[in-house]
Short mmCIF file of C-alpha atoms in Angstrom, two decimals:
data_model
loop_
_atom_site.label_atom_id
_atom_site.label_comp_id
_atom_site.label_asym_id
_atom_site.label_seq_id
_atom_site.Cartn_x
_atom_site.Cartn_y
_atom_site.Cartn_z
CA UNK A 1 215.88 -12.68 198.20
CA UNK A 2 218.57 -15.45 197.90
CA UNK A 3 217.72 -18.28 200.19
CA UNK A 4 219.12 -21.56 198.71
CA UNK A 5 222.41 -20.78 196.61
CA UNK A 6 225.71 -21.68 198.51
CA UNK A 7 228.92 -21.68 196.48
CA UNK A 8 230.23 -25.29 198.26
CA UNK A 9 232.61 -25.47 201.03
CA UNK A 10 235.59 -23.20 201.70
CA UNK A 11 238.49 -24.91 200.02
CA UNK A 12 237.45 -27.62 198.44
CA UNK A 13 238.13 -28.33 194.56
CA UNK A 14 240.38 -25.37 194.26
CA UNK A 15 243.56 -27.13 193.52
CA UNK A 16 243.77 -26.44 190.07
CA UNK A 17 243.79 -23.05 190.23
CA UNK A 18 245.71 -22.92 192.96
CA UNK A 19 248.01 -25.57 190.30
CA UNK A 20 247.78 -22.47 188.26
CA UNK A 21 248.81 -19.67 189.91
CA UNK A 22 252.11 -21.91 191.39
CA UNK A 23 253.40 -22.50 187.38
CA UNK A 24 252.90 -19.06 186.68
CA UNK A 25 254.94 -17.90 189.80
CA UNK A 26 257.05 -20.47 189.03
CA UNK A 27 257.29 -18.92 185.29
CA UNK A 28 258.56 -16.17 186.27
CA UNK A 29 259.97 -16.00 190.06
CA UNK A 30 261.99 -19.63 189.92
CA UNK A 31 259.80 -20.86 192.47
CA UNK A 32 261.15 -18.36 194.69
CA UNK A 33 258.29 -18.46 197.58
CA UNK A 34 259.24 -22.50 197.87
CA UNK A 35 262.64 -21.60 197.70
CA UNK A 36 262.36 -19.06 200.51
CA UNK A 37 260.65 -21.60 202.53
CA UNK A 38 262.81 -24.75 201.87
CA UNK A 39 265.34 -24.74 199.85
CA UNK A 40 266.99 -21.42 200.94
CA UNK A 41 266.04 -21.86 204.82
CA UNK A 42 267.76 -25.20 204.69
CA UNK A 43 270.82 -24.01 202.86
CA UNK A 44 270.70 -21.37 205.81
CA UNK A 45 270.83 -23.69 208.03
CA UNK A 46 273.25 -25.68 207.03
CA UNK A 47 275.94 -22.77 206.08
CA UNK A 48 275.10 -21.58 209.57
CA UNK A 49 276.02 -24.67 211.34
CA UNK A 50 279.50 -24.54 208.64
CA UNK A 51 280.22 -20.92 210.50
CA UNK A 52 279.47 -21.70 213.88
CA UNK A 53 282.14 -24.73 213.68
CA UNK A 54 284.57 -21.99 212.26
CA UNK A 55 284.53 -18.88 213.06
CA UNK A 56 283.16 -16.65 216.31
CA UNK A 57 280.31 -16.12 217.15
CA UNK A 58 281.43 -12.49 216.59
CA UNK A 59 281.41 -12.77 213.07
CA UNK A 60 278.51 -15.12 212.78
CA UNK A 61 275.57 -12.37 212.77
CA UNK A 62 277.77 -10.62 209.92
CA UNK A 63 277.64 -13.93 207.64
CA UNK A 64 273.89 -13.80 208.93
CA UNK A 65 273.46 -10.58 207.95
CA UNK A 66 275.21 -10.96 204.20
CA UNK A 67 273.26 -13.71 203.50
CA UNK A 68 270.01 -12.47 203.98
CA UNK A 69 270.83 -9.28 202.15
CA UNK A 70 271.26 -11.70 198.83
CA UNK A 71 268.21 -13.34 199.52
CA UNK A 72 266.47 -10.34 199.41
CA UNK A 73 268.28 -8.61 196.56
CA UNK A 74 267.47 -11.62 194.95
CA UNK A 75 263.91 -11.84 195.43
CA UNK A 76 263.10 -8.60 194.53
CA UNK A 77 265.51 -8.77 191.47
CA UNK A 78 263.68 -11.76 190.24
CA UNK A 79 260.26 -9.98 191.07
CA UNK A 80 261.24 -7.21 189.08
CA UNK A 81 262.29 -9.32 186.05
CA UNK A 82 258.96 -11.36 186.86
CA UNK A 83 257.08 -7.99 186.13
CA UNK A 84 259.09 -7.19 182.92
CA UNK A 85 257.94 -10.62 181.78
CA UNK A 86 254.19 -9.67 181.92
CA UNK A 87 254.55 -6.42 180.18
CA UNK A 88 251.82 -7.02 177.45
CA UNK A 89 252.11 -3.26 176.10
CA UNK A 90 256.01 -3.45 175.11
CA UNK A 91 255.59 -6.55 173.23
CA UNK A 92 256.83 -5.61 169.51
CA UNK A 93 255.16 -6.71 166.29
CA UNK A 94 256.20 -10.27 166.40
CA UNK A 95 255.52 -11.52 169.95
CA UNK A 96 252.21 -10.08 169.64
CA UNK A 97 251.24 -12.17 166.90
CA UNK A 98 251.93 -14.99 168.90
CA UNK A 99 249.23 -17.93 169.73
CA UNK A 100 247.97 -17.99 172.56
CA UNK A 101 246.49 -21.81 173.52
CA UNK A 102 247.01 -24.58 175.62
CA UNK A 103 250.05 -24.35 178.37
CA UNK A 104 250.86 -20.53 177.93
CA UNK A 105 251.67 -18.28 180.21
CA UNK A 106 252.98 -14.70 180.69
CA UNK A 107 252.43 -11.29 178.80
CA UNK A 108 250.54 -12.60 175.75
CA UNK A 109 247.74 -14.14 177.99
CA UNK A 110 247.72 -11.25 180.08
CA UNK A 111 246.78 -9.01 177.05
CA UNK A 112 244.14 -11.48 175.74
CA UNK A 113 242.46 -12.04 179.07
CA UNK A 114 242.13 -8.03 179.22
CA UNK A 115 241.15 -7.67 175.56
CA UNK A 116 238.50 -10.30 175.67
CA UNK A 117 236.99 -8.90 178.97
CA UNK A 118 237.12 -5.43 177.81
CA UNK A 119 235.13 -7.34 174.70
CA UNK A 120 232.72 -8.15 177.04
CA UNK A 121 233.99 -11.74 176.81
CA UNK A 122 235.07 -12.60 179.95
CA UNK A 123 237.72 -14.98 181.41
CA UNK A 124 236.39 -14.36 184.79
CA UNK A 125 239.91 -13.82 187.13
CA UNK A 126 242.25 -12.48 185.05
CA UNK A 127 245.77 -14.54 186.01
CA UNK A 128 247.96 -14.50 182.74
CA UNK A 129 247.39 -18.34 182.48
CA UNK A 130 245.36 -20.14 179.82
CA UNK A 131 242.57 -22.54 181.42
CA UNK A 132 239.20 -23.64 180.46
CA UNK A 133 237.95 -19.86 181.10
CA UNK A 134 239.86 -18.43 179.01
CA UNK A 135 239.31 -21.31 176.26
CA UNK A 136 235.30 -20.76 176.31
CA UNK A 137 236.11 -16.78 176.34
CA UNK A 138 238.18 -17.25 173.12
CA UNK A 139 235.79 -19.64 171.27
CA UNK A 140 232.75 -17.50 172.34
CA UNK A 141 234.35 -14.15 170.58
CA UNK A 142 235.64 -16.00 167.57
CA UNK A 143 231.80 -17.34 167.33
CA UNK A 144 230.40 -14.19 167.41
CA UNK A 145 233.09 -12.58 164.61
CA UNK A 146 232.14 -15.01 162.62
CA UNK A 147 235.48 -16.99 163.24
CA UNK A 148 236.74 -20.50 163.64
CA UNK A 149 235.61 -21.29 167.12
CA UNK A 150 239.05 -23.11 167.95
CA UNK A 151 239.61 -21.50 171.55
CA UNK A 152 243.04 -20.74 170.50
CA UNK A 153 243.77 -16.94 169.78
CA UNK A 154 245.29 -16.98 165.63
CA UNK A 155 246.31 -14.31 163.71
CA UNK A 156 242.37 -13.52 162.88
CA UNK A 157 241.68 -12.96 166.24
CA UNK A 158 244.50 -11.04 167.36
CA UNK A 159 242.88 -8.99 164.42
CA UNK A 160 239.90 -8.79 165.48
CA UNK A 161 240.76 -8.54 169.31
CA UNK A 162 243.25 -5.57 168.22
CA UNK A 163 240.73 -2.86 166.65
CA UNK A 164 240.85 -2.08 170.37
CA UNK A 165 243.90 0.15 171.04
CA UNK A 166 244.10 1.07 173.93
CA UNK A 167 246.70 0.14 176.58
CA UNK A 168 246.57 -2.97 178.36
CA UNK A 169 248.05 -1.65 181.46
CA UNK A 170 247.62 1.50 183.01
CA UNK A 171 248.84 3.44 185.82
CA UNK A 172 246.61 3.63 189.30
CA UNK A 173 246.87 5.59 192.45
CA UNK A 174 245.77 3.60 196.09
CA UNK A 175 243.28 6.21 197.31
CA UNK A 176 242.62 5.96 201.39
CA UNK A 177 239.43 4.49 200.57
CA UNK A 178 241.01 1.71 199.30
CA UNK A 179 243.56 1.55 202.07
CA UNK A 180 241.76 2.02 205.09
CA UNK A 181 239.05 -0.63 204.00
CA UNK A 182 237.32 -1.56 206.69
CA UNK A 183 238.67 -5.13 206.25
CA UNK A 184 238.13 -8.12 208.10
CA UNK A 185 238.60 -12.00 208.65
CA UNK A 186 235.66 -13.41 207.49
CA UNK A 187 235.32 -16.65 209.40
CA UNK A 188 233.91 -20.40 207.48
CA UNK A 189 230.71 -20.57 209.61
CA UNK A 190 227.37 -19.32 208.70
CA UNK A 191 226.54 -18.95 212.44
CA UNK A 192 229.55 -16.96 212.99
CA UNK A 193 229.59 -15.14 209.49
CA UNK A 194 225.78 -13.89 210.85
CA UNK A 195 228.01 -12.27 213.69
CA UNK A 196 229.05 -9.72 211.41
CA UNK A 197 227.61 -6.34 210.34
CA UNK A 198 228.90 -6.67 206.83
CA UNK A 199 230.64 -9.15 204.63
CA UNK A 200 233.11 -6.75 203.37
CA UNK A 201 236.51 -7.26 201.74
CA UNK A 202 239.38 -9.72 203.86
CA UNK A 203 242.47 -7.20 202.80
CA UNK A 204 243.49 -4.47 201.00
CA UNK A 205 245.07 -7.18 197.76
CA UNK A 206 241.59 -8.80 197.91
CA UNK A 207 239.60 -5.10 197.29
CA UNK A 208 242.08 -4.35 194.41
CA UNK A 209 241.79 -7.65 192.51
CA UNK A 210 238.37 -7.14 192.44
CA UNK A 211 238.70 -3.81 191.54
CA UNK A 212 241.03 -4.91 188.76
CA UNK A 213 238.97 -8.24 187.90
CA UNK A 214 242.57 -9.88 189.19
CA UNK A 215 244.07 -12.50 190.54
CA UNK A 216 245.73 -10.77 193.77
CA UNK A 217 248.80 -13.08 193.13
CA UNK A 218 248.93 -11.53 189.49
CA UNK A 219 248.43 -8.21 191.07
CA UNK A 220 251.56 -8.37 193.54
CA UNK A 221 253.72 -10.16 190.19
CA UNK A 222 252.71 -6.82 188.62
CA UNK A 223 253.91 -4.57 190.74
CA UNK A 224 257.28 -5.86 192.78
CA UNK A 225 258.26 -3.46 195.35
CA UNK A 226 255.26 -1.72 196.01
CA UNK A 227 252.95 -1.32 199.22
CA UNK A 228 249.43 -1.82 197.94
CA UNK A 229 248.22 -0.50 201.00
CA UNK A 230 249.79 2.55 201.10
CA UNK A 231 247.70 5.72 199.57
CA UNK A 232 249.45 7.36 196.81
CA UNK A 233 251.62 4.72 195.96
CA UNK A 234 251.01 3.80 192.27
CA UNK A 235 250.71 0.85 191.10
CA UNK A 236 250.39 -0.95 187.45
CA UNK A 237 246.72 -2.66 186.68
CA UNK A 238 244.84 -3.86 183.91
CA UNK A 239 243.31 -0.72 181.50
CA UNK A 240 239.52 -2.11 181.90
CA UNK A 241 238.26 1.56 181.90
CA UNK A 242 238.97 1.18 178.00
CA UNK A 243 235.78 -1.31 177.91
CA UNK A 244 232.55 0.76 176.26
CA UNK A 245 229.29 0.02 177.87
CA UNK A 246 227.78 -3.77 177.54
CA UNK A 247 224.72 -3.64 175.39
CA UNK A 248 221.70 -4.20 176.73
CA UNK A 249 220.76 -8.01 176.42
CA UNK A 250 217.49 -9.88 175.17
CA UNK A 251 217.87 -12.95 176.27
CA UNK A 252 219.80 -14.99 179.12
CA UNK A 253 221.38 -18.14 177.99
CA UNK A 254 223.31 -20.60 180.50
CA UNK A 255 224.71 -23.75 178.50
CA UNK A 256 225.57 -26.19 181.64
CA UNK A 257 228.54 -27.93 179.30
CA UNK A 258 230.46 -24.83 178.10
CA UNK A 259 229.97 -23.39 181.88
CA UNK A 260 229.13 -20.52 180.27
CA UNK A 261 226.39 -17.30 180.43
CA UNK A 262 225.96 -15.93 177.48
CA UNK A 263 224.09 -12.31 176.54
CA UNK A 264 222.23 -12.17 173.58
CA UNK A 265 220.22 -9.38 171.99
CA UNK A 266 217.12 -9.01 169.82
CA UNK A 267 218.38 -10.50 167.11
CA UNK A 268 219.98 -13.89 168.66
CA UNK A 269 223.68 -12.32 168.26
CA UNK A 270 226.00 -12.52 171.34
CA UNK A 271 226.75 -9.37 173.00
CA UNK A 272 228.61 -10.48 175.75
CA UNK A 273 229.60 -14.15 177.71
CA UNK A 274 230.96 -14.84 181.21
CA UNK A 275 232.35 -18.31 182.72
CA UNK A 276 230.12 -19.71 185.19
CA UNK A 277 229.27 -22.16 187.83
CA UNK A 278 226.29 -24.23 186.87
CA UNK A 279 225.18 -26.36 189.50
CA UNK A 280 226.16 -30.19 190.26
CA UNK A 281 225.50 -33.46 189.95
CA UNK A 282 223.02 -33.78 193.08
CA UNK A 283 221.79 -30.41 192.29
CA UNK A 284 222.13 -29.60 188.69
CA UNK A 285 221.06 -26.65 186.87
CA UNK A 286 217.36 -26.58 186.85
CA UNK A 287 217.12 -27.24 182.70
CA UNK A 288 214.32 -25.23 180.99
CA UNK A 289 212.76 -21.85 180.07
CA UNK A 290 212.52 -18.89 182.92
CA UNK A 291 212.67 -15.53 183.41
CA UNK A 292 214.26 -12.39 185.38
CA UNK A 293 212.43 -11.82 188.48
CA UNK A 294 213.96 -9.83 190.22
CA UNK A 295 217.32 -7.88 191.25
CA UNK A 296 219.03 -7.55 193.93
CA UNK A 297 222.16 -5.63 194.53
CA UNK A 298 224.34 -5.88 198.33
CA UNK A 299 221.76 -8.85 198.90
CA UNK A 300 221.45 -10.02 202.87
CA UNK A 301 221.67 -13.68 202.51
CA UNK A 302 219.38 -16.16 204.25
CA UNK A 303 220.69 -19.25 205.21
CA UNK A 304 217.95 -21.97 205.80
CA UNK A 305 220.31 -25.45 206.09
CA UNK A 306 216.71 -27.11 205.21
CA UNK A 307 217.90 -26.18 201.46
CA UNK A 308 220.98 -27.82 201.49
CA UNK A 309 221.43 -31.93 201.23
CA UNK A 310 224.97 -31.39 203.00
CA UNK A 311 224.11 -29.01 205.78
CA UNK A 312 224.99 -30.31 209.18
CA UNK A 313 222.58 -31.43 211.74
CA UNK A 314 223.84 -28.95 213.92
CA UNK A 315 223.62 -25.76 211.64
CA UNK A 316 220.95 -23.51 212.30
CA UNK A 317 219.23 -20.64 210.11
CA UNK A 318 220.87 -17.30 209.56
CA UNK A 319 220.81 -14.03 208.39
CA UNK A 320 223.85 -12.85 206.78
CA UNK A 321 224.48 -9.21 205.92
CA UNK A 322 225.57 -8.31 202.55
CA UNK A 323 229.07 -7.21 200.98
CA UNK A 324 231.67 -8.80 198.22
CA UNK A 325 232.27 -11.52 200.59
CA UNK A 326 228.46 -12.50 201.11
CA UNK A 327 227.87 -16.23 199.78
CA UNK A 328 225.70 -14.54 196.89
CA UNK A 329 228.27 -11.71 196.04
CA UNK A 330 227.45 -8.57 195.50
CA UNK A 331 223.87 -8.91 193.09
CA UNK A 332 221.85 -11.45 193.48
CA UNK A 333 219.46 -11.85 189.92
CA UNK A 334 216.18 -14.10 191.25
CA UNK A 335 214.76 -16.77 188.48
CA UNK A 336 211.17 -17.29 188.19
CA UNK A 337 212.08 -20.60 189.41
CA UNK A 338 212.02 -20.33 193.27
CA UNK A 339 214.86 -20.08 195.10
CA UNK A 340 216.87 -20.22 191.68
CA UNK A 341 218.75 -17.31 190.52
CA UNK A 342 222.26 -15.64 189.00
CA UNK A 343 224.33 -14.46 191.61
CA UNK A 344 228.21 -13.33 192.50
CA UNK A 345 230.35 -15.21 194.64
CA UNK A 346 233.37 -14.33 197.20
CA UNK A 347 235.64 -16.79 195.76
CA UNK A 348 236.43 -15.40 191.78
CA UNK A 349 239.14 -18.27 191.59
CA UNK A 350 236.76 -20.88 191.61
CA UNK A 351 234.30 -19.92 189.31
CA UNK A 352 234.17 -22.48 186.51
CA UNK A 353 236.04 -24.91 188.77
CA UNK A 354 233.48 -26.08 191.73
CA UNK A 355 229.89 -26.68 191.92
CA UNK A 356 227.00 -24.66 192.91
CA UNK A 357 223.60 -25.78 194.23
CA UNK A 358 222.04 -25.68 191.27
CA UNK A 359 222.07 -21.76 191.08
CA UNK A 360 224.52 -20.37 188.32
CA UNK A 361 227.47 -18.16 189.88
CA UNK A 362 229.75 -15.52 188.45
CA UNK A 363 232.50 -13.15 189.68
CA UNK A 364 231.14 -10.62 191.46
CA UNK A 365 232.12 -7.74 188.56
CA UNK A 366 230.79 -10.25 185.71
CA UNK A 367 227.26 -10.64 188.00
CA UNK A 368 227.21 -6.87 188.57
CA UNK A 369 227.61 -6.70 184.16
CA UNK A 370 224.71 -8.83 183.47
CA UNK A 371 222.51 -7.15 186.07
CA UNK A 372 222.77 -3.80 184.56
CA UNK A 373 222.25 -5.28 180.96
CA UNK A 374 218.65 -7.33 182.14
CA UNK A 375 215.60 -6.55 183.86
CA UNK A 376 212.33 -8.37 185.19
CA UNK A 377 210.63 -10.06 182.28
CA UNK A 378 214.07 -10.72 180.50
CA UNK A 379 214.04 -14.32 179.20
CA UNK A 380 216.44 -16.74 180.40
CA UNK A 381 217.26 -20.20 178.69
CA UNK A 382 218.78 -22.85 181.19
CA UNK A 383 220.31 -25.77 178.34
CA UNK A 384 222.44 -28.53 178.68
#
């Protein structure tokens, strides 16, 4: 059972994918949530202050009224042009042979972060942005066709990312399941996350980004308009049910400087590679030759601050229930190193980005992937 892995504190180092997500809104919405916050509420102000000196206050709610009406027509105007923007599937012949590297954004990205995952070469969150996740996804498949590992997506890769066909969108219904939830706040503390009967999912945009292997901001840019908690409303999502079945794998490798894990099978070739957390500098990855011990899936998590060189005096031991939200995720892969081990995380955004204590992390759907392609016994190869 996981006893020492704790995915650092809430908050902290995840600025640049926060960074992220803001150009790509930015991209393609204008910065319209700043706008709609600043910009827009002060020109409010100021043209209501303009009306009051000049006309009744008869006809001021009217003005009120107007202008808010082309604030929203605007917003959801520029949604809806935001979502015709990262439309991978009506790209024609020459946009899709377009490079995807450094800086980009948008519809191109989008279709290589699906491709690759559906590859079994995983960017971890998929958010339509190129970032060091994406980079190690791209140089990882291109190593394994035999390609130029450049991490930029060429015509030869678009190639060989394209004998897969299938859609890159496709259309999904909200069932009630995935409406209803149950969700809940799930508070910072261990002592008061212990409170809980189950560390399931905070919202209904949280469930279906993991469902979707999404960013939720992505998810909403996608799909302008629409009530993602409401059953039967459709809404558009990445095609991942396109991806055939991950073979099984051989051998574990985590290389601490890619941040990667890597799958391979009997014969040394890779079958499949996900970003991942790899420790820190006061607890790095624990460098050597282990194996599988055990796995765990919906793992209770026992906190014992003991473990941990930045626990607080104050914080006591606890027992925290399992769910997506648990500090381990939702599988929890023990090392033959004790208290080691491979294990999801509640926070998909910051995988690649923070540090661990000295366990390796993974989204919760990539952690759930390699747990159904190892077992006990499988070898795994902890390298710089």
């Amino acid at each position: 059972m996981p006893t020492c892995c704790w995915p650092g504190k809430q908050g902290k180092a995840v600025e640049p994918d926060q960074a992220r997500i803001c150009s790509l809104e930015n991209e393609h919405l204008g910065s319209l949530p700043h706008r709609l916050t600043s910009g827009l509420a002060s020109c409010c102000l100021k043209r209501s202050a303009n009306l009051m000196s000049r006309r009744t206050k008869k006809e001021l709610p009217l003005k009120i009224a107007l202008m808010l009406g082309i604030i929203v027509l605007g917003a959801h105007t520029m949604a809806i042009a935001a979502a015709d923007t990262l439309a991978p599937d009506g790209l024609d012949a020459a946009e899709r042979g377009v490079a995807v590297g450094p800086s980009a954004k948008g519809a191109n990205v989008l279709r290589a972060q699906v491709l690759l995952g559906r590859a079994h070469f995983s960017s971890g969150e998929i958010d339509g942005a190129y970032g060091n996740n994406l980079r190690q996804a791209i140089a990882g498949f291109q190593k394994a066709r035999q390609l130029s590992p450049t991490g930029v997506i060429d015509a030869a890769t678009w190639a060989a990312l394209e004998s897969d066909r299938a859609p890159i969108l496709s259309t999904y219904t909200i069932t009630a399941a995935d409406a209803i939830g149950p969700f809940a706040t799930i508070p910072p503390k261990m002592a008061d996350k212990a409170k809980l009967s189950a560390l399931g999912y905070a919202n209904v945009a949280e469930a279906l980004g993991e469902k979707f292997h999404t960013s939720p901001v992505l998810l909403k840019l996608l799909n302008p308009g629409k009530d993602l908690s409401r059953t039967g409303e459709q809404i558009t999502a990445p095609n991942l049910e396109a991806a055939g079945a991950l073979p099984k794998a051989a051998t574990i490798v985590v290389a601490r400087a890619d941040g990667t894990l890597t799958l391979l099978d009997a014969s040394g070739q890779a079958v499949g590679q996900f970003p991942a957390t790899t420790g820190s500098a006061h607890d790095p990855l624990p460098i050597g030759n282990w194996k599988v011990q055990d796995i765990v899936k919906n793992p209770v998590y026992r906190y014992n601050p003991k473990l941990f060189w930045d626990a607080k005096a104050s914080d006591a031991k606890a027992r925290i229930a399992g769910g997506p939200n648990n500090p381990v995720g939702v599988v929890w892969i023990g090392l033959s190193k004790a208290h080691y081990g491979i294990h999801g995380t509640p926070e998909p955004s910051t995988i690649g980005k923070t540090q661990s204590h000295g366990c390796i992390r993974l989204t919760n759907w990539d952690a759930s992937a390699v747990a159904q392609a190892v077992g006990p016994g499988t070898p795994v190869i902890l390298q710089n």
